[in-house]
Coordinates of C-alpha atoms in Angstrom, one line a residue:
M1 CA -27.1 -10.7 27.8
Q2 CA -24.0 -12.7 28.6
K3 CA -20.6 -11.2 27.7
K4 CA -18.6 -13.0 25.1
R5 CA -15.0 -13.3 26.0
Y6 CA -12.6 -12.2 23.2
A7 CA -8.8 -12.3 22.5
V8 CA -7.0 -10.0 20.5
C9 CA -3.8 -11.3 18.4
G10 CA -2.0 -8.5 17.2
V11 CA -2.2 -4.9 19.3
S12 CA -1.7 -3.0 15.8
N13 CA -3.4 0.1 15.3
R14 CA -6.3 -1.9 13.6
G15 CA -6.7 -4.1 16.6
M16 CA -6.8 -1.0 19.0
Y17 CA -9.1 1.4 17.0
M18 CA -11.4 -1.2 15.5
Y19 CA -11.8 -3.6 18.0
I20 CA -10.3 -3.2 21.6
C21 CA -11.4 0.6 21.9
P22 CA -14.9 0.0 20.6
M23 CA -15.3 -3.2 22.9
I24 CA -14.7 -0.9 25.7
K25 CA -16.6 2.0 24.8
N26 CA -19.5 0.9 22.9
F27 CA -20.1 -2.9 23.4
S28 CA -19.0 -3.1 27.1
H29 CA -22.3 -4.9 28.0
C30 CA -21.6 -7.8 25.7
A31 CA -18.2 -8.2 24.8
E32 CA -15.2 -8.3 27.4
L33 CA -11.5 -8.2 26.5
V34 CA -9.9 -11.2 28.6
A35 CA -6.6 -11.4 26.6
I36 CA -3.9 -9.4 24.3
L37 CA -1.1 -11.1 22.1
D38 CA 1.5 -9.5 20.1
I39 CA 5.4 -10.5 19.0
D40 CA 6.4 -7.2 20.9
P41 CA 5.8 -6.4 24.7
I42 CA 5.9 -2.9 24.1
R43 CA 3.1 -2.9 22.3
F44 CA 1.4 -4.0 25.8
E45 CA 1.9 -0.9 27.2
V46 CA 1.0 1.2 24.1
C47 CA -2.4 -0.5 24.5
K48 CA -2.7 0.6 28.0
D49 CA -1.8 3.8 27.4
I50 CA -4.3 4.4 24.7
A51 CA -6.9 2.4 26.6
P52 CA -6.1 2.6 30.4
E53 CA -9.1 0.0 30.9
T54 CA -6.9 -2.6 29.4
A55 CA -4.6 -2.2 32.3
G56 CA -5.5 -5.8 34.0
V57 CA -5.5 -7.6 30.4
P58 CA -2.7 -10.2 30.4
G59 CA -0.4 -10.1 27.4
Y60 CA 1.0 -12.9 25.9
L61 CA 3.8 -13.6 23.2
P62 CA 3.1 -15.6 20.1
Q63 CA 4.8 -18.8 21.3
E64 CA 2.2 -18.7 24.4
F65 CA -1.0 -18.9 22.2
D66 CA -2.1 -22.2 23.6
K67 CA -1.2 -20.9 26.9
M68 CA -3.3 -17.8 26.5
I69 CA -6.2 -19.9 25.4
A70 CA -5.9 -22.3 28.5
E71 CA -5.7 -19.1 30.8
T72 CA -8.1 -16.9 29.7
K73 CA -10.8 -19.4 27.9
P74 CA -11.9 -16.8 25.2
D75 CA -14.9 -17.4 23.5
A76 CA -13.3 -15.8 20.1
I77 CA -10.1 -15.0 19.0
I78 CA -9.7 -11.5 16.9
V79 CA -6.8 -11.7 14.5
T80 CA -5.3 -8.5 13.9
S81 CA -1.4 -9.0 13.3
M82 CA 0.7 -9.1 10.5
D83 CA -0.8 -10.7 7.8
C84 CA 1.5 -13.8 7.2
T85 CA 0.6 -14.7 10.6
H86 CA -2.9 -14.8 10.4
V87 CA -3.0 -18.6 9.3
D88 CA -1.4 -19.6 12.5
Y89 CA -3.6 -17.9 14.8
I90 CA -6.7 -18.9 12.7
V91 CA -6.1 -22.8 12.4
G92 CA -4.9 -22.6 16.0
A93 CA -8.0 -21.3 17.1
L94 CA -10.0 -23.7 15.3
K95 CA -8.3 -26.3 16.6
H96 CA -9.8 -25.5 19.9
D97 CA -12.9 -25.2 18.4
I98 CA -12.7 -21.3 19.4
D99 CA -14.5 -18.7 16.9
V100 CA -12.4 -16.5 14.9
I101 CA -12.7 -13.0 13.2
S102 CA -9.9 -12.5 11.1
E103 CA -9.0 -9.1 9.5
K104 CA -8.5 -9.1 5.6
P105 CA -6.6 -10.4 4.0
M106 CA -7.6 -14.0 5.6
T107 CA -4.2 -15.1 4.6
T108 CA -1.4 -14.2 2.4
N109 CA -1.7 -16.9 -0.1
T110 CA -4.0 -19.7 -1.6
A111 CA -2.4 -22.7 0.2
D112 CA -2.9 -21.1 3.5
A113 CA -6.3 -20.0 2.6
L114 CA -7.1 -23.8 1.7
R115 CA -5.7 -24.8 5.1
V116 CA -8.0 -22.6 7.3
M117 CA -10.9 -24.0 5.2
E118 CA -9.8 -27.6 6.0
A119 CA -9.3 -26.5 9.5
E120 CA -12.8 -25.1 9.8
R121 CA -14.3 -28.1 8.3
K122 CA -12.7 -30.2 11.1
S123 CA -13.7 -27.9 13.6
K124 CA -16.9 -26.7 15.6
A125 CA -16.0 -23.4 15.2
K126 CA -16.3 -20.8 12.6
V127 CA -14.3 -18.0 10.8
I128 CA -15.4 -14.7 10.0
C129 CA -13.5 -12.4 7.8
T130 CA -14.0 -8.6 8.2
F131 CA -14.4 -6.9 4.8
N132 CA -15.8 -3.9 6.2
Y133 CA -16.0 -2.4 2.9
R134 CA -18.9 -4.2 1.9
Y135 CA -20.9 -2.1 4.6
N136 CA -20.1 1.3 3.4
P137 CA -23.5 2.9 2.2
I138 CA -22.6 3.4 -1.3
H139 CA -21.3 -0.4 -1.9
T140 CA -24.6 -1.9 0.0
K141 CA -26.9 0.2 -2.3
L142 CA -24.8 -1.1 -5.4
K143 CA -25.7 -4.7 -3.7
E144 CA -29.4 -4.1 -3.4
L145 CA -29.7 -2.8 -6.8
V146 CA -27.7 -5.7 -8.5
L147 CA -30.0 -8.1 -6.3
A148 CA -33.2 -6.1 -7.5
G149 CA -32.4 -6.9 -11.1
K150 CA -31.5 -3.2 -12.1
V151 CA -28.7 -4.4 -14.7
G152 CA -30.3 -7.9 -15.3
R153 CA -27.7 -10.6 -15.7
V154 CA -24.1 -9.1 -14.7
T155 CA -21.9 -9.3 -17.8
H156 CA -19.0 -7.0 -16.9
V157 CA -17.7 -5.0 -13.9
D158 CA -15.2 -2.5 -14.6
L159 CA -13.0 -1.2 -11.6
N160 CA -10.3 1.1 -11.2
W161 CA -8.8 2.3 -7.9
Y162 CA -6.4 4.8 -7.3
I163 CA -4.4 5.1 -4.2
D164 CA -3.0 8.6 -3.6
I165 CA 0.8 9.6 -2.9
E166 CA 0.7 10.1 0.6
H167 CA -1.6 6.7 1.2
G168 CA -0.1 4.7 -1.3
S169 CA 3.5 5.7 -0.3
S170 CA 2.9 4.5 3.3
Y171 CA 2.5 0.7 2.5
F172 CA 6.2 0.9 1.3
H173 CA 7.5 2.4 4.7
R174 CA 6.4 -0.5 6.6
W175 CA 5.9 -4.5 6.7
N176 CA 3.7 -4.6 3.8
R177 CA 6.1 -3.8 1.2
M178 CA 7.8 -7.3 1.4
R179 CA 5.8 -10.0 -0.3
E180 CA 6.7 -12.6 2.3
N181 CA 4.6 -10.4 4.7
S182 CA 1.7 -9.1 3.2
G183 CA 1.3 -11.7 0.1
S184 CA 1.9 -8.2 -1.9
L185 CA -0.7 -5.5 -2.4
S186 CA -2.7 -7.5 -4.8
I187 CA -3.6 -9.2 -1.5
H188 CA -3.2 -6.9 1.3
K189 CA -5.1 -3.9 -0.2
S190 CA -7.0 -5.3 -3.4
S191 CA -8.6 -8.3 -1.8
H192 CA -11.0 -5.9 -0.3
H193 CA -11.8 -4.7 -3.6
F194 CA -11.9 -8.1 -5.4
D195 CA -14.3 -9.4 -2.3
L196 CA -16.4 -6.3 -3.3
V197 CA -17.1 -7.6 -6.8
N198 CA -17.4 -11.2 -5.9
W199 CA -20.1 -10.2 -3.3
W200 CA -21.9 -7.9 -5.8
I201 CA -22.2 -10.4 -8.7
E202 CA -22.1 -13.3 -6.5
G203 CA -19.2 -14.6 -8.4
I204 CA -16.8 -17.4 -8.1
P205 CA -13.4 -16.7 -9.8
E206 CA -12.1 -19.0 -12.3
Y207 CA -9.3 -17.6 -14.2
V208 CA -7.3 -14.8 -13.8
H209 CA -4.7 -12.7 -15.9
A210 CA -2.5 -9.9 -15.0
F211 CA 0.1 -7.4 -15.8
G212 CA 2.2 -5.3 -13.1
A213 CA 5.1 -3.3 -12.6
R214 CA 7.2 -1.4 -9.9
N215 CA 7.3 2.4 -11.2
H216 CA 7.1 4.4 -8.5
Y217 CA 8.8 2.9 -5.2
G218 CA 12.0 0.9 -4.7
E219 CA 15.5 1.9 -5.8
N220 CA 14.4 2.8 -9.1
G221 CA 11.7 5.1 -8.1
P222 CA 11.8 8.3 -10.2
F223 CA 12.0 10.5 -7.2
N224 CA 14.6 8.4 -5.4
P225 CA 17.2 11.1 -4.2
S226 CA 19.9 8.5 -4.2
K227 CA 20.8 4.8 -4.2
K228 CA 21.3 4.6 -0.2
A229 CA 20.0 1.7 1.3
G230 CA 18.7 1.4 4.8
R231 CA 17.3 5.1 5.1
H232 CA 14.8 6.0 7.7
C233 CA 12.6 9.1 7.3
N234 CA 13.1 10.3 10.8
E235 CA 16.5 10.9 10.8
C236 CA 17.2 10.8 7.3
P237 CA 19.6 13.9 5.8
E238 CA 18.0 13.5 2.3
F239 CA 14.5 13.9 3.7
F240 CA 13.9 17.3 2.2
D241 CA 15.0 16.1 -1.2
C242 CA 12.7 13.5 -1.2
A243 CA 9.6 14.8 -3.3
Y244 CA 7.1 12.3 -1.5
K245 CA 8.2 13.8 1.8
A246 CA 8.9 17.6 0.9
R247 CA 5.2 17.8 -0.5
W248 CA 3.9 18.1 3.2
A249 CA 6.7 19.1 5.4
T250 CA 8.5 22.4 6.1
R251 CA 12.2 23.0 6.8
N252 CA 11.2 24.0 10.3
S253 CA 9.4 20.8 11.3
K254 CA 8.6 17.4 9.7
A255 CA 5.6 17.4 12.0
A256 CA 3.7 19.6 9.6
M257 CA 3.1 16.4 7.6
P258 CA -0.8 15.1 7.8
D259 CA -2.4 12.2 9.6
D260 CA -1.0 9.0 11.1
H261 CA 0.6 7.7 8.2
L262 CA 3.4 10.2 8.4
S263 CA 3.3 11.6 11.8
I264 CA 4.5 7.9 12.4
Y265 CA 8.0 9.2 11.6
L266 CA 8.2 11.5 14.9
D267 CA 6.4 9.7 18.0
K268 CA 5.2 6.3 17.0
V269 CA 8.9 5.0 16.0
K270 CA 9.1 4.7 20.0
R271 CA 6.1 2.3 19.9
F272 CA 8.1 -0.8 18.8
T273 CA 11.0 -2.6 20.0
N274 CA 12.8 -4.0 16.9
Y275 CA 10.6 -2.5 14.0
R276 CA 10.6 0.8 12.2
P277 CA 7.9 2.3 10.5
D278 CA 9.6 4.9 8.6
M279 CA 11.7 2.9 6.4
C280 CA 12.5 4.5 3.1
I281 CA 10.1 4.1 0.2
F282 CA 13.0 3.9 -2.0
D283 CA 14.7 0.9 -0.4
P284 CA 16.3 -1.7 -2.7
E285 CA 14.6 -4.8 -0.6
I286 CA 10.9 -3.9 -1.6
N287 CA 9.9 -6.8 -3.8
I288 CA 6.1 -5.7 -4.5
F289 CA 4.6 -4.1 -7.4
D290 CA 2.7 -0.8 -7.0
T291 CA 0.9 -0.7 -10.6
F292 CA -1.3 -3.9 -11.8
A293 CA -4.3 -4.4 -14.2
V294 CA -6.1 -7.8 -13.9
N295 CA -8.9 -9.8 -15.9
V296 CA -11.2 -12.1 -13.9
L297 CA -13.6 -14.6 -15.5
Y298 CA -16.1 -15.8 -13.3
R299 CA -18.1 -19.0 -13.2
N300 CA -21.4 -17.1 -13.9
G301 CA -19.9 -15.9 -17.0
A302 CA -19.2 -12.2 -16.2
I303 CA -15.8 -10.3 -16.5
L304 CA -14.0 -8.3 -14.2
N305 CA -11.1 -5.6 -15.7
Y306 CA -9.4 -3.9 -12.5
S307 CA -6.7 -1.8 -12.0
A308 CA -4.9 -0.3 -9.2
N309 CA -2.0 2.5 -8.9
F310 CA -0.4 3.1 -5.5
S311 CA 1.1 6.7 -6.2
T312 CA -1.9 8.8 -8.1
P313 CA -2.4 12.6 -7.3
Y314 CA -5.8 11.7 -5.7
E315 CA -7.6 8.7 -4.2
G316 CA -10.9 7.0 -5.3
Y317 CA -12.0 4.9 -7.9
R318 CA -14.6 4.5 -10.7
L319 CA -16.7 1.7 -10.9
A320 CA -19.0 0.2 -13.8
I321 CA -21.4 -2.8 -13.3
N322 CA -22.8 -3.9 -16.8
G323 CA -25.8 -6.1 -17.4
T324 CA -28.3 -7.5 -19.9
H325 CA -30.5 -5.0 -19.1
G326 CA -28.7 -1.9 -17.9
R327 CA -25.5 -0.2 -16.3
L328 CA -24.8 1.1 -12.6
E329 CA -21.7 3.7 -12.3
T330 CA -20.4 5.5 -9.5
M331 CA -17.3 7.4 -8.6
E332 CA -15.4 8.7 -5.1
Y333 CA -12.5 11.2 -4.9
G334 CA -10.4 12.1 -2.3
G335 CA -7.1 12.3 -0.4
T336 CA -4.7 14.7 0.8
A337 CA -2.8 15.6 -2.3
G338 CA -4.6 18.9 -2.5
V339 CA -5.6 18.3 -6.5
P340 CA -8.7 20.2 -7.1
L341 CA -11.3 17.4 -7.3
P342 CA -15.0 17.5 -9.0
D343 CA -17.9 17.5 -6.5
L344 CA -19.5 14.1 -6.4
N345 CA -21.8 15.3 -3.7
E346 CA -25.3 16.4 -4.1
G347 CA -26.7 17.9 -0.8
G348 CA -24.4 16.1 1.1
R349 CA -25.2 12.8 -0.7
R350 CA -23.6 10.6 -2.8
Y351 CA -25.1 8.7 -6.1
I352 CA -25.1 6.1 -8.3
D353 CA -26.3 6.6 -11.7
Y354 CA -28.5 4.0 -13.2
F355 CA -28.6 3.7 -17.0
P356 CA -31.2 1.1 -18.4
I357 CA -30.6 -0.3 -21.8
F358 CA -33.5 1.6 -23.1
G359 CA -34.6 4.7 -21.5
G360 CA -32.8 7.5 -19.5
R361 CA -30.8 7.7 -16.6
E362 CA -31.8 7.7 -12.8
R363 CA -29.5 9.0 -10.1
I364 CA -29.8 7.2 -6.9
H365 CA -28.7 9.2 -3.6
V366 CA -27.0 7.6 -1.0
P367 CA -26.7 9.2 2.4
E368 CA -23.4 8.6 4.1
N369 CA -23.0 7.2 7.5
N370 CA -20.7 8.5 10.2
G371 CA -17.2 6.5 11.1
G372 CA -14.2 5.1 9.1
H373 CA -14.9 3.6 5.5
G374 CA -17.7 5.9 4.8
G375 CA -19.6 4.8 7.8
G376 CA -19.2 1.1 7.4
D377 CA -16.9 0.3 10.2
P378 CA -19.6 1.0 13.1
L379 CA -22.0 -1.4 11.2
I380 CA -19.4 -4.1 10.8
Q381 CA -18.9 -3.8 14.4
E382 CA -22.4 -4.3 15.4
D383 CA -22.9 -7.4 13.3
I384 CA -19.8 -9.0 15.1
F385 CA -20.4 -7.9 18.7
L386 CA -24.3 -7.8 18.5
G387 CA -24.5 -10.5 16.1
E388 CA -25.9 -10.1 12.4
N389 CA -28.9 -7.7 11.7
P390 CA -31.9 -9.8 11.3
R391 CA -33.4 -7.4 9.1
R392 CA -31.0 -7.4 6.4
Q393 CA -32.1 -9.3 3.3
F394 CA -28.7 -10.6 2.0
D395 CA -25.6 -12.1 3.5
I396 CA -23.0 -9.3 4.3
L397 CA -20.7 -10.5 7.0
A398 CA -18.3 -12.6 5.3
K399 CA -17.1 -16.3 5.8
S400 CA -14.1 -17.9 5.3
V401 CA -14.9 -19.0 1.8
D402 CA -15.3 -15.2 0.7
G403 CA -11.5 -15.1 2.4
L404 CA -10.5 -17.6 0.2
R405 CA -11.6 -16.3 -3.0
A406 CA -10.2 -12.7 -2.5
V407 CA -7.1 -14.0 -1.7
S408 CA -6.9 -16.8 -4.5
I409 CA -7.6 -14.0 -7.0
G410 CA -4.7 -12.0 -5.2
D411 CA -2.5 -14.8 -5.1
A412 CA -3.0 -15.5 -8.8
V413 CA -2.5 -11.4 -10.0
W414 CA 0.9 -11.9 -8.2
N415 CA 1.9 -15.3 -10.0
S416 CA 0.4 -14.3 -13.5
I417 CA 2.5 -11.3 -13.0
I418 CA 5.6 -13.3 -12.7
N419 CA 5.0 -16.3 -14.9
K420 CA 3.5 -14.2 -17.6
E421 CA 0.4 -16.7 -17.8
M422 CA -3.0 -17.1 -17.0
Q423 CA -4.0 -18.4 -13.6
D424 CA -6.5 -21.3 -13.3
L425 CA -8.4 -21.6 -10.2
T426 CA -11.0 -24.1 -11.0
G427 CA -9.3 -27.1 -9.4
F428 CA -9.7 -25.7 -5.7
M429 CA -12.0 -23.0 -5.9
Q430 CA -15.4 -23.2 -3.8

């Protein structure tokens, strides 16, 4: 098999651990990393520290994108940079007839998503949008059940998503907290969820209405120790007065806090030149919402009720897919808040409950896979680097049109909240 040549734009944690490291460790027989690009040259050194095999891979700055293409001749570009930069790398690659693999969200607004669609129409290359949550076994099984007609024609989806205080607050420490960088959490995070629903029900969104608020973060957050601006967790004198940090830390060591989202304060600050990933979650500059509720009407008549809250005691979601002939239900709980949670597994397997309109409940067990996102990450990596699985009976690897549909809902959520009116997507929706 001839190796395909890849350039990665954005040496982020996602770029490193989702693509660069797997490319080296698991797909070296078919994939070769020929270039990396980032706004911060320190990230090139971080890349080499984490993956010494990349020592000879050249690094480029954003303004050197065309130079990178000319010198390294990649077959495909992988885009894992800050969300607001995606559109430039995607459109730039398409102009060179080079395929693109873009992390979600494809863009941070509908206008840029339409730019991508137009550039793709003029190009010989194609765009893949990596909605890896589709590959979670429970989500794949839901797709199979809907396609099999278990609920008949889908009429209504009810999806409530909870992001716990540790995970949820992490978005407000970083660049995501600004609408101009991320498009807001209704795009950066919820595009994952909107894509799942779009995919499950083969829905094309047409009308969106939403309410939203900033209830937990920003200067008016109820646990803000003071109104000071510009604080950073790493040296903040009010660190132990902050309920979000004191929840895990001890007076002896801030390092007692769990996982990468919080240990970032101590050692990872050194991994950037002019960027701090430990910004205060109560800064007045924060301009995105942390709570929202959404209604979507699809072209096929289905209705979605969706909500997201980014400061809950536990992590997870509740889902119901209703149709003319039955109902599918599933839920997931997790997180690091230490709250006692119900056991949703039977014998190590998650399950989906099916309720026919007439008859008794059927419980469908779904074994989990190993790997991130419930085992979805290794499966999408195979589709990306080896090609789509020919034995699969339905499309799962998302295209640019899927990126557009997910982004357009998230963008409409923001606009509906701000403008206090329903958003009409029918004029451009594909």
